[in-house]
Amino acid sequence: MGRFGGGFGEEGVEMGTQATAQGIMSVEKKTAREPCCSKLKMFLAAMCFVHFAKAFQGSYMKSSVTQIERRFDIPSSLIGFIDGSFEIGNLLVIAFVSYFGAKLHRPRLIGAGCLIMAMGSFITAAPHFFQGLYKYETTVSHSSASNGTDSFLPCLTNKSLAQDNEIPTVKAQAECEKAASSSLWLYVFLGNMLRGVGETPVMPLGLSYLDDFSREENTALYMALIQTVGIMGPMFGFMLGSFCAKLYVDIGAVDLDTITINYKDSRWVGAWWLGFLLTGGVMLLAGIPFWFLPKSLPKQGETESEEKSNVLEGEQDRFIPENNKHGTAPSKPAPVSMAALAKDFLPSMKKLFSNSIYLLLVCTAFVQVNGFIGMITFKPKFMEQIYGQSASRAIFLIGIMNLPAVALGIVTGGFIMKKFKLNVVGASKVCIGASILAFCTMLIQYFLQCDNSQVAGLTVSYQGAPHVSYQPNTLISSCNMGCSCSLKHWDPICASNGLTYASPCLAGCQTSTGDGRNMVFHNCTCIGESPLPFANMSAVLGQCPRKSDCDHMFKFYMTVTVIGAFISACGATPGYIILLRSINQELKSLAIGIYMLIVRTLGGIPPPIYFGAFIDRTCLKWGTKQCGGRGACRIYESGAFRNAFLGLIYGLYSLSYVLWGILYVKLSRREKKLALKNQLKAPEPDGNGVSTSNGNVSSAIVKCSENPDQETTI
């Protein structure tokens, strides 16, 4: 590929030596000007839409992680495995799609991928229609007396809950799990994997198709446009996730007045399935235009005759030497059999992996992606547990604040590349600088923390003193010892003294009034024995809100994350340019495909699993499944959660910066060597600035000789 911002577009046509020839060339260029709605621009528009659709679909999946975890009562490590199934689907087919797809009809392959992604979304939503109604764990009866007086006696009736400690038989457990359809999360796993399979052709084939037929100075701008439109997808995906998280999972099938929890409760499950139906429909529409686009196009800015006579050359061929660079490519390649393509696969792979620059790019990318995927998967949960935000509000704020900053950063990165005409070394400087500044903003986040949510027996004692460590028997105190309370259930109430109790029984509440979400508990002995000031011995359903200073801390946190997201995104477009300029023209699709394969395999599958496993270790209170056994976590120790979550991110990003430094040194050395080599090989120009040497001379050398002050790139 030519120099970014000054490559082989209209200026790259070979200069004539006669004034009349120059005039003819000028006329030809004017007549060759592409129409307003050229097929390349149609492809660009289709790529923008499909990037929006797949980002819309993928971000909705990320925003629904917490809801799926609660609906199927599974730990964070398992939901991380389900989330990683998308990359597993990529792993299965990406190498073959990238290699063989480059020789086949690329737009139609992308269209087929869109169809598969839509099917994956519909399969993901399918378990909702096979499961029964959601039954959240509770110790509170949903019935009430007709006169609205005392209808539920928590302390007395919970004597029957001692049965909860009995271990069910294997047969009874199997029958219960079958009735509860607890294994239907496998459909979510399969649907997400299918989405990964369908997404495979989009990036390698779409970007290589665009780069092959667009002007070189326009490539970075087009890619920035695609990514910018694509980033609108996560914005809408997270907003849709926020909306669906507020709708009850069985909306339309149950009387919502009988539900005693709200969307702020850790047992609440939103209508997660609804968004997958919508995102699947959008993906179906996105795939339609690709079925009507041609297999190849004329090079942007060239006539058909010029396309047949010119050989596409670029700076990336210097990274991987070609075995045969003599002669001119035929205007119409002869048909190649699949056997011949397969025979050439291993030599192409060997040539690709002999490029040390490419290998360093891959290693740097998958380390950074490890940190990013782990962060984005569990960031809503981080905001929920550390700052007391509801899952829906956390998702909404990410969608309307962080993602627009990312979009602006991507555009800024593309503008910097075009404005300053940066080569690969300059692009690497932008990437390194943006990464280090973004890392500094992440370090600030560690100090923006709130105190633990005050839960009696978990984070504080029943007297309000902080707990050093949690033990199951700390939930029992002298104030509730006579109630025979279950220690398994999580049914929190907020007392007038500001403490949250794990259940009405554990608060020692004797009576209750009202029903549904308006139920109020009275005569709670644990509230009366607490040294904390209280208005009365009553409590209401739900956890107590955090202190007011936590809201101020959360605003600082969001400001820092928005700034960090913008700075980090500034390095996205330069990073893609480094990749594209580091590989051979004929290996471009394969190289991008292998890059995506490795990055998504090593950078996409493990992070949600090991991030989830580390986060699970910080859980203070696990929920109980309908059939017994450990369910999803209800509350975490916020300090340990923050240390595990941010510590992993800091370690991964620090390693990536070391790799960036090595990559920069190698790029700088290669730049100097190639510049010296080109200086020695450059022929003396005649009076008209045209080379007088024999043989084939690349248009890059002609351009360099006519513009000696212009920097030569790799």
XYZ file of C-alpha atoms in Angstrom:
714
model
C 0.000 0.000 0.000
C 1.187 3.543 -0.630
C 1.910 6.275 1.827
C -1.171 7.161 3.888
C -2.641 10.452 2.821
C -0.424 10.728 -0.259
C -0.581 7.358 -1.998
C -1.432 6.141 -5.451
C -4.777 7.815 -6.183
C -5.023 10.334 -8.986
C -1.534 11.591 -8.070
C -0.131 8.075 -8.437
C -0.704 7.823 -12.199
C 2.609 7.568 -14.051
C 3.730 11.001 -15.223
C 4.186 11.626 -18.901
C 7.053 13.579 -20.347
C 4.992 15.701 -22.758
C 2.652 18.529 -21.836
C 0.007 17.179 -24.184
C 0.197 13.802 -22.513
C -0.390 15.447 -19.146
C -3.483 17.169 -20.557
C -4.852 13.886 -21.856
C -4.260 12.228 -18.500
C -6.088 15.086 -16.781
C -9.106 14.637 -19.058
C -9.101 10.894 -18.474
C -9.020 11.365 -14.723
C -11.990 13.705 -14.880
C -14.001 11.279 -16.964
C -13.014 8.426 -14.635
C -14.383 10.215 -11.591
C -16.666 7.857 -9.721
C -20.395 8.585 -9.534
C -22.088 9.739 -6.366
C -23.533 6.293 -5.652
C -20.766 4.015 -6.900
C -20.738 0.340 -6.014
C -17.764 0.910 -3.721
C -19.750 3.503 -1.783
C -22.699 1.102 -1.681
C -20.364 -1.517 -0.230
C -19.063 1.059 2.256
C -22.627 1.881 3.336
C -23.456 -1.831 3.662
C -20.306 -2.398 5.735
C -21.262 0.491 8.013
C -24.717 -1.007 8.537
C -23.456 -4.541 9.176
C -20.847 -3.222 11.633
C -23.646 -1.347 13.389
C -25.813 -4.480 13.446
C -23.125 -6.827 14.753
C -22.007 -4.289 17.364
C -25.672 -3.777 18.325
C -26.048 -7.525 18.695
C -22.770 -8.095 20.539
C -23.173 -5.213 22.973
C -26.681 -6.342 23.836
C -25.223 -9.728 24.721
C -22.675 -8.011 26.978
C -25.385 -5.926 28.618
C -27.500 -9.037 29.272
C -24.758 -11.029 31.003
C -26.037 -10.193 34.497
C -29.662 -10.992 33.581
C -28.704 -14.359 32.043
C -26.554 -15.168 35.072
C -29.502 -14.569 37.397
C -32.088 -16.287 35.203
C -30.161 -19.553 35.004
C -28.629 -19.213 38.508
C -25.055 -19.728 37.344
C -21.743 -18.316 38.669
C -19.737 -15.583 36.936
C -17.135 -18.051 35.662
C -19.802 -20.021 33.768
C -21.417 -16.906 32.330
C -17.916 -15.942 31.231
C -17.628 -19.272 29.415
C -20.984 -18.673 27.712
C -19.882 -15.178 26.708
C -16.651 -16.636 25.294
C -18.569 -19.042 23.036
C -18.737 -16.247 20.461
C -14.974 -16.449 20.033
C -15.150 -20.249 20.005
C -17.412 -19.979 16.951
C -14.854 -17.707 15.314
C -12.095 -20.178 16.110
C -13.847 -22.999 14.273
C -13.954 -21.359 10.843
C -12.010 -18.093 10.684
C -8.756 -19.437 9.208
C -10.531 -21.202 6.346
C -13.018 -18.401 5.701
C -10.220 -15.832 5.594
C -8.058 -17.856 3.203
C -10.607 -19.438 0.870
C -12.993 -16.496 1.170
C -10.439 -14.159 -0.415
C -10.630 -16.263 -3.598
C -14.419 -16.506 -3.612
C -17.315 -14.029 -3.702
C -16.546 -11.925 -0.616
C -19.778 -9.841 -0.422
C -21.994 -12.928 -0.612
C -19.976 -14.681 2.071
C -20.570 -11.656 4.304
C -24.301 -11.851 3.514
C -24.361 -15.543 4.495
C -22.599 -14.664 7.734
C -25.302 -12.126 8.566
C -27.969 -14.802 8.111
C -26.131 -17.137 10.505
C -25.748 -14.341 13.083
C -29.491 -13.655 12.957
C -30.232 -17.343 13.514
C -27.851 -17.308 16.486
C -29.776 -14.468 18.120
C -33.092 -16.259 17.719
C -31.668 -19.469 19.218
C -30.253 -17.491 22.160
C -33.736 -16.186 22.980
C -35.370 -19.626 22.609
C -34.929 -20.868 26.246
C -37.367 -18.243 27.503
C -40.205 -19.915 25.585
C -39.341 -23.376 26.950
C -38.831 -22.405 30.593
C -41.521 -21.957 33.175
C -42.126 -18.733 35.042
C -39.172 -17.291 36.934
C -39.281 -18.053 40.654
C -36.935 -15.872 42.651
C -35.819 -16.952 46.112
C -37.810 -15.392 48.908
C -38.890 -16.099 52.466
C -41.878 -13.771 52.157
C -45.363 -15.021 51.354
C -47.063 -13.212 48.485
C -50.482 -13.502 50.105
C -51.995 -11.079 52.558
C -55.008 -10.817 54.775
C -58.052 -9.272 53.249
C -58.164 -6.434 55.795
C -54.532 -5.484 55.182
C -53.508 -6.145 58.803
C -50.702 -8.411 60.008
C -50.488 -11.128 57.367
C -47.009 -12.584 57.672
C -45.009 -13.544 60.747
C -41.369 -13.839 59.609
C -39.767 -15.042 62.799
C -42.397 -17.687 63.616
C -43.113 -19.091 60.150
C -39.434 -19.460 59.328
C -39.192 -22.394 61.724
C -40.312 -24.492 58.776
C -37.364 -23.269 56.779
C -35.050 -25.528 58.729
C -35.934 -28.086 56.079
C -33.841 -26.057 53.632
C -30.684 -27.426 55.189
C -31.630 -30.978 54.222
C -29.685 -32.410 51.284
C -32.048 -33.675 48.548
C -31.577 -37.130 47.034
C -29.941 -37.479 43.626
C -33.216 -38.597 42.057
C -35.170 -35.710 43.542
C -32.455 -33.278 42.444
C -32.548 -34.586 38.847
C -36.343 -34.410 38.684
C -36.355 -30.879 40.066
C -33.696 -29.665 37.615
C -35.587 -31.239 34.718
C -38.779 -29.468 35.786
C -36.926 -26.176 36.233
C -35.167 -26.494 32.826
C -31.915 -25.437 34.479
C -29.725 -26.735 31.630
C -31.325 -24.547 28.964
C -28.373 -22.151 29.183
C -26.824 -24.484 26.596
C -29.093 -22.852 23.996
C -27.614 -19.481 24.900
C -24.145 -20.992 24.501
C -25.038 -22.472 21.089
C -26.706 -19.291 19.828
C -23.754 -17.155 20.844
C -21.388 -19.603 19.145
C -23.411 -19.377 15.928
C -23.117 -15.605 16.096
C -19.353 -16.056 16.234
C -19.395 -18.310 13.179
C -21.513 -15.837 11.219
C -19.382 -12.836 12.176
C -16.220 -14.490 10.811
C -16.301 -13.156 7.193
C -17.206 -9.564 8.068
C -13.870 -8.178 9.255
C -11.228 -9.993 7.150
C -13.182 -10.092 3.893
C -14.924 -6.744 4.291
C -11.826 -4.711 5.158
C -9.653 -6.394 2.538
C -12.349 -5.846 -0.138
C -12.551 -2.175 0.802
C -8.764 -1.750 0.904
C -8.309 -3.486 -2.460
C -10.622 -1.182 -4.401
C -10.348 2.184 -2.629
C -7.715 4.895 -2.935
C -4.923 4.353 -0.480
C -5.263 7.790 1.063
C -8.955 7.056 1.681
C -8.498 3.674 3.366
C -7.937 4.998 6.889
C -10.833 7.453 6.550
C -13.192 4.718 5.337
C -12.150 2.420 8.158
C -12.644 5.224 10.670
C -16.127 5.826 9.192
C -17.024 2.132 9.501
C -15.807 1.987 13.081
C -17.584 5.232 13.949
C -20.921 4.018 12.585
C -20.187 0.647 14.185
C -19.733 2.255 17.580
C -23.312 3.510 17.352
C -24.311 -0.148 17.618
C -23.039 -0.557 21.194
C -24.719 2.716 22.132
C -28.100 1.409 21.012
C -27.291 -2.102 22.289
C -26.554 -0.903 25.814
C -29.589 1.383 25.823
C -31.769 -1.520 24.685
C -30.176 -3.653 27.400
C -30.973 -0.976 29.974
C -34.593 -0.809 28.801
C -35.072 -4.596 28.816
C -33.406 -4.880 32.245
C -36.236 -2.786 33.719
C -38.931 -5.029 32.218
C -39.715 -8.125 34.251
C -38.613 -11.357 32.559
C -42.152 -12.793 32.480
C -43.846 -9.543 31.511
C -47.319 -10.207 30.185
C -47.483 -13.632 31.859
C -47.649 -12.630 35.539
C -49.401 -10.034 37.658
C -46.640 -7.539 38.415
C -48.433 -6.425 41.586
C -47.575 -9.763 43.167
C -43.818 -9.299 42.543
C -42.096 -8.210 45.754
C -38.790 -7.156 44.119
C -37.886 -4.297 41.760
C -35.217 -3.798 39.090
C -32.690 -2.614 41.707
C -32.799 -5.966 43.500
C -30.006 -8.475 42.853
C -32.645 -11.191 42.262
C -34.445 -9.215 39.560
C -34.287 -10.651 36.031
C -35.180 -8.391 33.132
C -36.714 -9.328 29.784
C -33.319 -10.386 28.394
C -34.869 -12.502 25.622
C -36.734 -9.590 24.039
C -33.602 -7.795 22.851
C -32.217 -10.873 21.095
C -35.338 -11.066 18.918
C -34.896 -7.423 17.929
C -31.141 -7.616 17.255
C -31.667 -10.762 15.173
C -34.168 -8.934 12.962
C -31.774 -6.007 12.441
C -29.004 -8.421 11.436
C -31.277 -10.041 8.840
C -31.808 -6.641 7.211
C -28.098 -5.811 7.328
C -27.172 -8.852 5.258
C -29.506 -8.164 2.311
C -27.342 -5.636 0.323
C -24.320 -7.952 0.147
C -26.183 -10.458 -2.017
C -26.404 -7.861 -4.813
C -22.792 -6.581 -4.865
C -20.190 -7.818 -7.405
C -17.214 -10.039 -6.674
C -14.710 -7.315 -7.646
C -14.645 -3.611 -8.517
C -12.338 -1.271 -10.454
C -9.774 0.519 -8.318
C -11.219 3.780 -7.026
C -10.163 6.669 -9.296
C -9.004 4.407 -12.159
C -10.591 3.584 -15.481
C -11.135 -0.051 -16.381
C -8.189 0.064 -18.801
C -5.933 1.411 -16.071
C -7.119 -1.297 -13.740
C -6.112 -3.964 -16.207
C -2.686 -2.495 -16.893
C -1.589 -1.349 -13.425
C -0.183 -3.680 -10.803
C -1.254 -2.995 -7.260
C 1.918 -2.454 -5.277
C 2.388 -1.202 -1.741
C 4.712 -0.717 1.078
C 3.590 -3.824 2.922
C 5.281 -6.108 0.384
C 8.579 -5.057 1.855
C 7.786 -6.786 5.110
C 7.240 -10.185 3.470
C 9.374 -10.686 0.333
C 7.548 -12.050 -2.675
C 8.970 -14.989 -4.530
C 7.939 -13.591 -7.873
C 7.640 -9.871 -8.443
C 8.374 -9.855 -12.165
C 5.839 -9.411 -14.878
C 2.391 -7.969 -14.842
C -0.617 -9.629 -13.291
C -3.124 -10.875 -15.850
C -6.195 -8.764 -16.283
C -8.465 -11.741 -15.661
C -7.085 -14.530 -13.466
C -7.743 -18.052 -14.549
C -10.098 -20.154 -12.424
C -8.347 -21.889 -9.548
C -9.507 -25.186 -8.094
C -10.089 -25.688 -4.379
C -7.343 -28.330 -4.353
C -4.825 -25.786 -5.654
C -5.930 -23.294 -3.026
C -5.550 -25.884 -0.269
C -2.083 -26.841 -1.526
C -0.944 -23.226 -1.238
C -2.380 -22.775 2.277
C 0.592 -24.010 4.337
C 3.236 -22.088 2.334
C 1.144 -18.942 2.760
C 0.942 -19.527 6.499
C 4.710 -20.049 6.676
C 5.323 -16.821 4.786
C 2.914 -14.955 7.038
C 4.462 -16.129 10.309
C 7.977 -15.355 9.107
C 7.054 -11.680 9.549
C 8.260 -10.656 13.044
C 6.354 -7.345 12.860
C 3.116 -9.204 12.259
C 3.782 -11.604 15.148
C 4.451 -8.727 17.557
C 1.255 -7.004 16.450
C -0.715 -10.175 17.144
C 0.848 -10.673 20.606
C 0.299 -7.033 21.586
C -3.299 -7.110 20.396
C -4.360 -10.274 22.199
C -2.877 -9.074 25.500
C -4.718 -5.759 25.233
C -7.916 -7.486 24.153
C -7.669 -9.725 27.239
C -7.874 -6.647 29.439
C -10.569 -4.974 27.356
C -12.885 -8.000 27.105
C -12.611 -8.733 30.819
C -13.311 -5.095 31.614
C -16.305 -4.604 29.313
C -17.902 -7.934 30.323
C -17.979 -7.194 34.049
C -17.986 -3.389 34.086
C -21.767 -3.159 34.697
C -21.377 -5.543 37.641
C -18.418 -3.464 38.892
C -20.541 -0.300 38.831
C -23.384 -2.159 40.519
C -21.305 -3.601 43.362
C -18.824 -0.768 43.986
C -21.097 2.254 43.517
C -24.516 0.780 44.281
C -25.947 1.419 40.806
C -28.720 -0.743 39.402
C -27.803 -3.026 36.506
C -30.063 -1.091 34.112
C -28.596 2.311 35.061
C -25.025 1.044 34.764
C -25.727 -0.299 31.278
C -27.505 2.917 30.255
C -24.635 5.149 31.382
C -22.085 3.068 29.483
C -24.227 3.422 26.373
C -24.782 7.184 26.484
C -21.441 8.347 27.945
C -18.558 5.942 27.324
C -19.447 4.795 23.833
C -19.913 8.256 22.254
C -16.467 9.108 23.650
C -15.101 5.994 21.928
C -16.716 7.026 18.627
C -15.210 10.498 18.853
C -11.820 8.990 19.671
C -11.884 6.715 16.621
C -12.700 9.649 14.332
C -9.950 11.705 15.965
C -7.433 8.912 15.372
C -8.362 8.704 11.681
C -8.172 12.495 11.354
C -4.694 12.570 12.936
C -3.483 9.912 10.482
C -4.809 11.824 7.473
C -3.863 15.313 8.668
C -0.225 14.526 9.487
C 0.250 11.815 6.821
C 1.752 9.451 9.371
C 3.622 6.312 8.343
C 3.604 3.092 10.378
C 6.208 4.424 12.818
C 4.146 7.566 13.370
C 1.017 5.433 13.781
C 2.777 3.324 16.422
C 3.680 6.506 18.334
C 0.005 7.497 18.376
C -0.995 4.020 19.616
C 1.617 3.965 22.388
C 0.870 7.514 23.531
C -2.896 6.912 23.606
C -2.488 3.633 25.493
C -0.249 5.104 28.204
C -2.505 8.121 28.775
C -5.568 5.864 28.967
C -3.746 3.668 31.484
C -3.139 6.712 33.687
C -6.879 7.372 33.810
C -7.418 3.753 34.846
C -4.955 4.138 37.717
C -7.024 7.058 39.009
C -10.114 4.811 39.110
C -8.570 2.693 41.866
C -8.804 5.581 44.322
C -12.419 6.443 43.431
C -14.139 3.977 45.736
C -17.139 3.712 48.024
C -17.545 1.850 51.282
C -19.124 -1.572 51.351
C -22.873 -1.822 51.440
C -23.734 -2.264 55.129
C -25.319 -5.709 55.488
C -25.662 -7.079 59.011
C -23.731 -10.308 59.442
C -21.905 -9.950 56.114
C -20.028 -6.659 55.805
C -20.753 -5.344 59.308
C -21.756 -6.931 62.596
C -25.257 -6.636 64.016
C -23.875 -3.824 66.167
C -22.674 -1.962 63.035
C -18.912 -2.697 63.383
C -17.060 -3.625 60.115
C -16.324 -7.325 59.624
C -12.765 -8.453 59.009
C -13.883 -11.706 57.383
C -17.158 -13.417 56.671
C -18.237 -16.740 58.164
C -21.693 -18.297 57.603
C -22.484 -18.321 61.340
C -22.047 -14.540 61.559
C -25.589 -14.210 60.187
C -26.848 -15.623 63.482
C -26.985 -13.272 66.438
C -28.610 -13.256 69.847
C -31.417 -11.097 68.447
C -32.542 -13.723 65.903
C -31.369 -16.966 67.493
C -34.861 -18.031 68.458
C -36.273 -17.741 64.939
C -34.672 -20.826 63.283
C -33.911 -18.733 60.198
C -32.648 -20.157 56.927
C -29.083 -19.042 56.137
C -29.378 -19.919 52.455
C -31.947 -17.413 51.270
C -31.349 -13.811 50.253
C -34.412 -11.651 50.819
C -32.966 -8.297 51.981
C -34.817 -5.631 53.936
C -33.763 -2.074 54.757
C -34.136 -1.028 58.384
C -34.669 2.460 59.736
C -31.154 2.391 61.247
C -29.583 2.250 57.759
C -28.527 -1.409 57.955
C -29.555 -4.043 55.434
C -30.550 -7.444 56.801
C -30.328 -10.638 54.727
C -33.970 -11.528 55.411
C -36.872 -10.399 57.637
C -36.307 -13.432 59.799
C -32.623 -12.618 60.373
C -33.684 -9.099 61.388
C -35.918 -10.703 64.037
C -39.081 -9.127 62.620
C -42.238 -10.348 64.345
C -45.045 -8.992 62.147
C -45.695 -7.394 58.765
C -48.338 -5.276 57.061
C -49.170 -4.656 53.433
C -48.410 -6.896 50.502
C -46.214 -7.052 47.426
C -43.529 -4.392 47.207
C -45.332 -2.299 49.834
C -44.849 -4.829 52.617
C -43.491 -3.323 55.869
C -42.021 -5.379 58.722
C -42.447 -4.387 62.368
C -41.084 -5.203 65.810
C -37.691 -6.280 64.450
C -35.631 -7.183 67.514
C -32.221 -6.856 65.793
C -32.991 -3.239 64.907
C -33.884 -2.525 68.519
C -30.655 -4.061 69.856
C -28.441 -2.171 67.393
C -26.489 0.775 68.907
C -27.120 2.731 65.676
C -29.828 5.429 65.888
C -33.200 4.348 64.536
C -36.605 5.953 64.138
C -38.541 2.755 64.877
C -38.119 -1.017 64.755
C -39.557 -1.380 61.244
C -38.044 -2.225 57.855
C -39.060 -2.300 54.191
C -38.212 -4.679 51.348
C -34.945 -4.187 49.443
C -31.375 -3.148 50.198
C -30.615 0.223 51.746
C -29.171 2.831 49.360
C -25.513 3.842 49.597
C -24.416 7.004 51.390
C -24.769 10.304 49.521
C -20.997 10.746 49.133
C -20.946 7.574 47.002
C -23.036 9.347 44.357
C -20.437 12.134 44.146
C -17.639 9.571 43.876
C -19.535 7.809 41.092
C -19.753 11.051 39.096
C -15.980 11.456 39.314
C -15.594 7.830 38.245
C -17.774 8.290 35.152
C -15.887 11.463 34.169
C -12.538 9.671 34.359
C -13.798 6.641 32.409
C -15.214 8.844 29.629
C -11.884 10.663 29.250
C -10.021 7.346 29.284
C -12.356 5.841 26.672
C -11.778 8.785 24.316
C -7.976 8.684 24.648
C -7.801 4.909 24.239
C -9.993 4.983 21.110
C -7.646 7.480 19.439
C -5.244 4.576 18.867
C -7.775 2.282 17.166
C -7.486 3.498 13.559
C -3.655 3.846 13.637
C -3.514 0.292 14.965
C -5.467 -1.036 11.969
C -3.229 0.902 9.599
C -0.109 -0.668 11.121
C -1.653 -4.105 10.587
C -2.656 -3.473 6.970
C 0.708 -1.938 6.072
C 2.632 -4.842 7.569
C 1.349 -7.622 5.328
C 1.599 -8.652 1.705
C -1.190 -7.739 -0.704
C -1.945 -11.347 -1.617
C -1.942 -12.434 2.049
C -4.053 -9.570 3.341
C -7.302 -11.491 3.909
C -5.470 -14.452 5.413
C -3.379 -12.211 7.673
C -6.403 -10.308 8.988
C -8.247 -13.589 9.473
C -5.401 -15.223 11.406
C -5.005 -12.007 13.401
C -8.685 -12.149 14.349
C -8.418 -15.882 15.047
C -5.542 -15.530 17.520
C -6.811 -12.335 19.107
C -10.294 -13.725 19.612
C -9.124 -17.162 20.698
C -6.516 -16.054 23.232
C -7.963 -12.598 23.854
C -11.689 -13.305 23.756
C -12.354 -16.754 25.241
C -10.211 -16.916 28.431
C -10.789 -13.400 29.910
C -14.497 -13.719 30.813
C -13.736 -17.094 32.397
C -10.764 -16.159 34.573
C -12.114 -12.676 35.331
C -15.350 -14.359 36.429
C -13.468 -16.939 38.525
C -11.520 -14.217 40.352
C -14.698 -12.203 40.903
C -16.511 -15.274 42.272
C -13.855 -15.535 44.986
C -14.997 -12.162 46.354
C -18.634 -13.221 46.814
C -20.068 -12.831 50.315
C -23.544 -14.318 49.832
C -24.539 -16.857 47.211
C -28.128 -17.284 46.134
C -29.953 -20.607 46.297
C -31.266 -22.395 43.229
C -34.854 -23.488 42.961
C -33.714 -27.101 43.350
C -31.126 -26.347 46.009
C -27.418 -25.782 45.560
C -25.438 -22.619 44.947
C -26.918 -20.122 42.500
C -25.765 -16.681 41.386
C -23.919 -14.353 43.770
C -26.105 -11.743 45.494
C -23.494 -9.475 47.089
C -19.692 -9.100 46.843
C -17.053 -7.676 49.152
C -16.454 -4.429 47.274
C -12.794 -3.930 48.243
C -11.777 -7.432 47.165
C -13.908 -7.101 44.008
C -12.146 -3.855 43.074
C -8.690 -5.334 43.719
C -9.380 -8.437 41.630
C -11.069 -6.597 38.753
C -8.706 -3.641 38.387
C -5.611 -5.665 39.317
C -6.108 -8.019 36.379
C -6.652 -5.100 34.002
C -3.530 -3.272 35.237
C -1.357 -6.353 34.809
C -2.529 -7.102 31.272
C -2.199 -3.540 30.020
C 1.277 -3.167 31.549
C 2.437 -6.246 29.620
C 0.974 -4.852 26.396
C 2.986 -1.634 26.782
C 6.205 -3.618 27.014
C 5.270 -5.353 23.742
C 4.419 -1.995 22.151
C 7.899 -0.744 23.043
C 9.546 -3.751 21.372
C 7.331 -3.304 18.312
C 8.215 0.388 18.044
C 11.963 -0.373 18.144
C 11.600 -2.974 15.381
C 9.512 -0.650 13.210
C 12.036 2.174 13.628
C 14.965 -0.052 12.670
C 13.114 -1.423 9.648
C 12.212 2.122 8.600
C 15.851 3.243 8.640
C 17.065 0.184 6.737
C 14.436 0.547 4.020
C 15.035 4.274 3.689
C 18.777 3.637 3.198
C 18.088 0.816 0.743
C 15.738 2.979 -1.309
C 18.318 5.773 -1.360
C 20.952 3.458 -2.799
C 18.607 1.942 -5.385
C 16.973 5.200 -6.491
C 17.943 5.967 -10.190
C 18.910 9.394 -11.492
C 15.844 11.163 -12.970
C 15.993 12.931 -16.327
C 14.904 16.500 -16.884
C 11.233 15.587 -16.682
C 11.615 13.688 -13.422
C 11.142 10.276 -15.093
C 13.480 7.401 -14.287
C 15.946 6.435 -17.031
C 16.858 3.030 -15.589
C 15.893 -0.191 -17.332
C 13.372 -2.699 -16.096
C 10.279 -2.270 -14.005
C 10.509 0.652 -11.613
C 7.782 1.041 -9.044
C 5.654 4.125 -9.076
C 6.690 4.691 -5.462
C 10.282 5.388 -6.581
C 9.053 7.679 -9.376
C 7.049 9.605 -6.811
C 9.977 9.774 -4.416
C 12.284 11.133 -7.132
C 9.856 13.822 -8.120
C 9.335 14.817 -4.482
C 12.734 14.281 -2.812
C 11.790 16.073 0.412
C 8.837 13.776 1.070
C 9.452 11.096 3.684
C 9.438 7.538 2.396
C 7.396 5.111 4.477
C 7.679 1.423 4.982
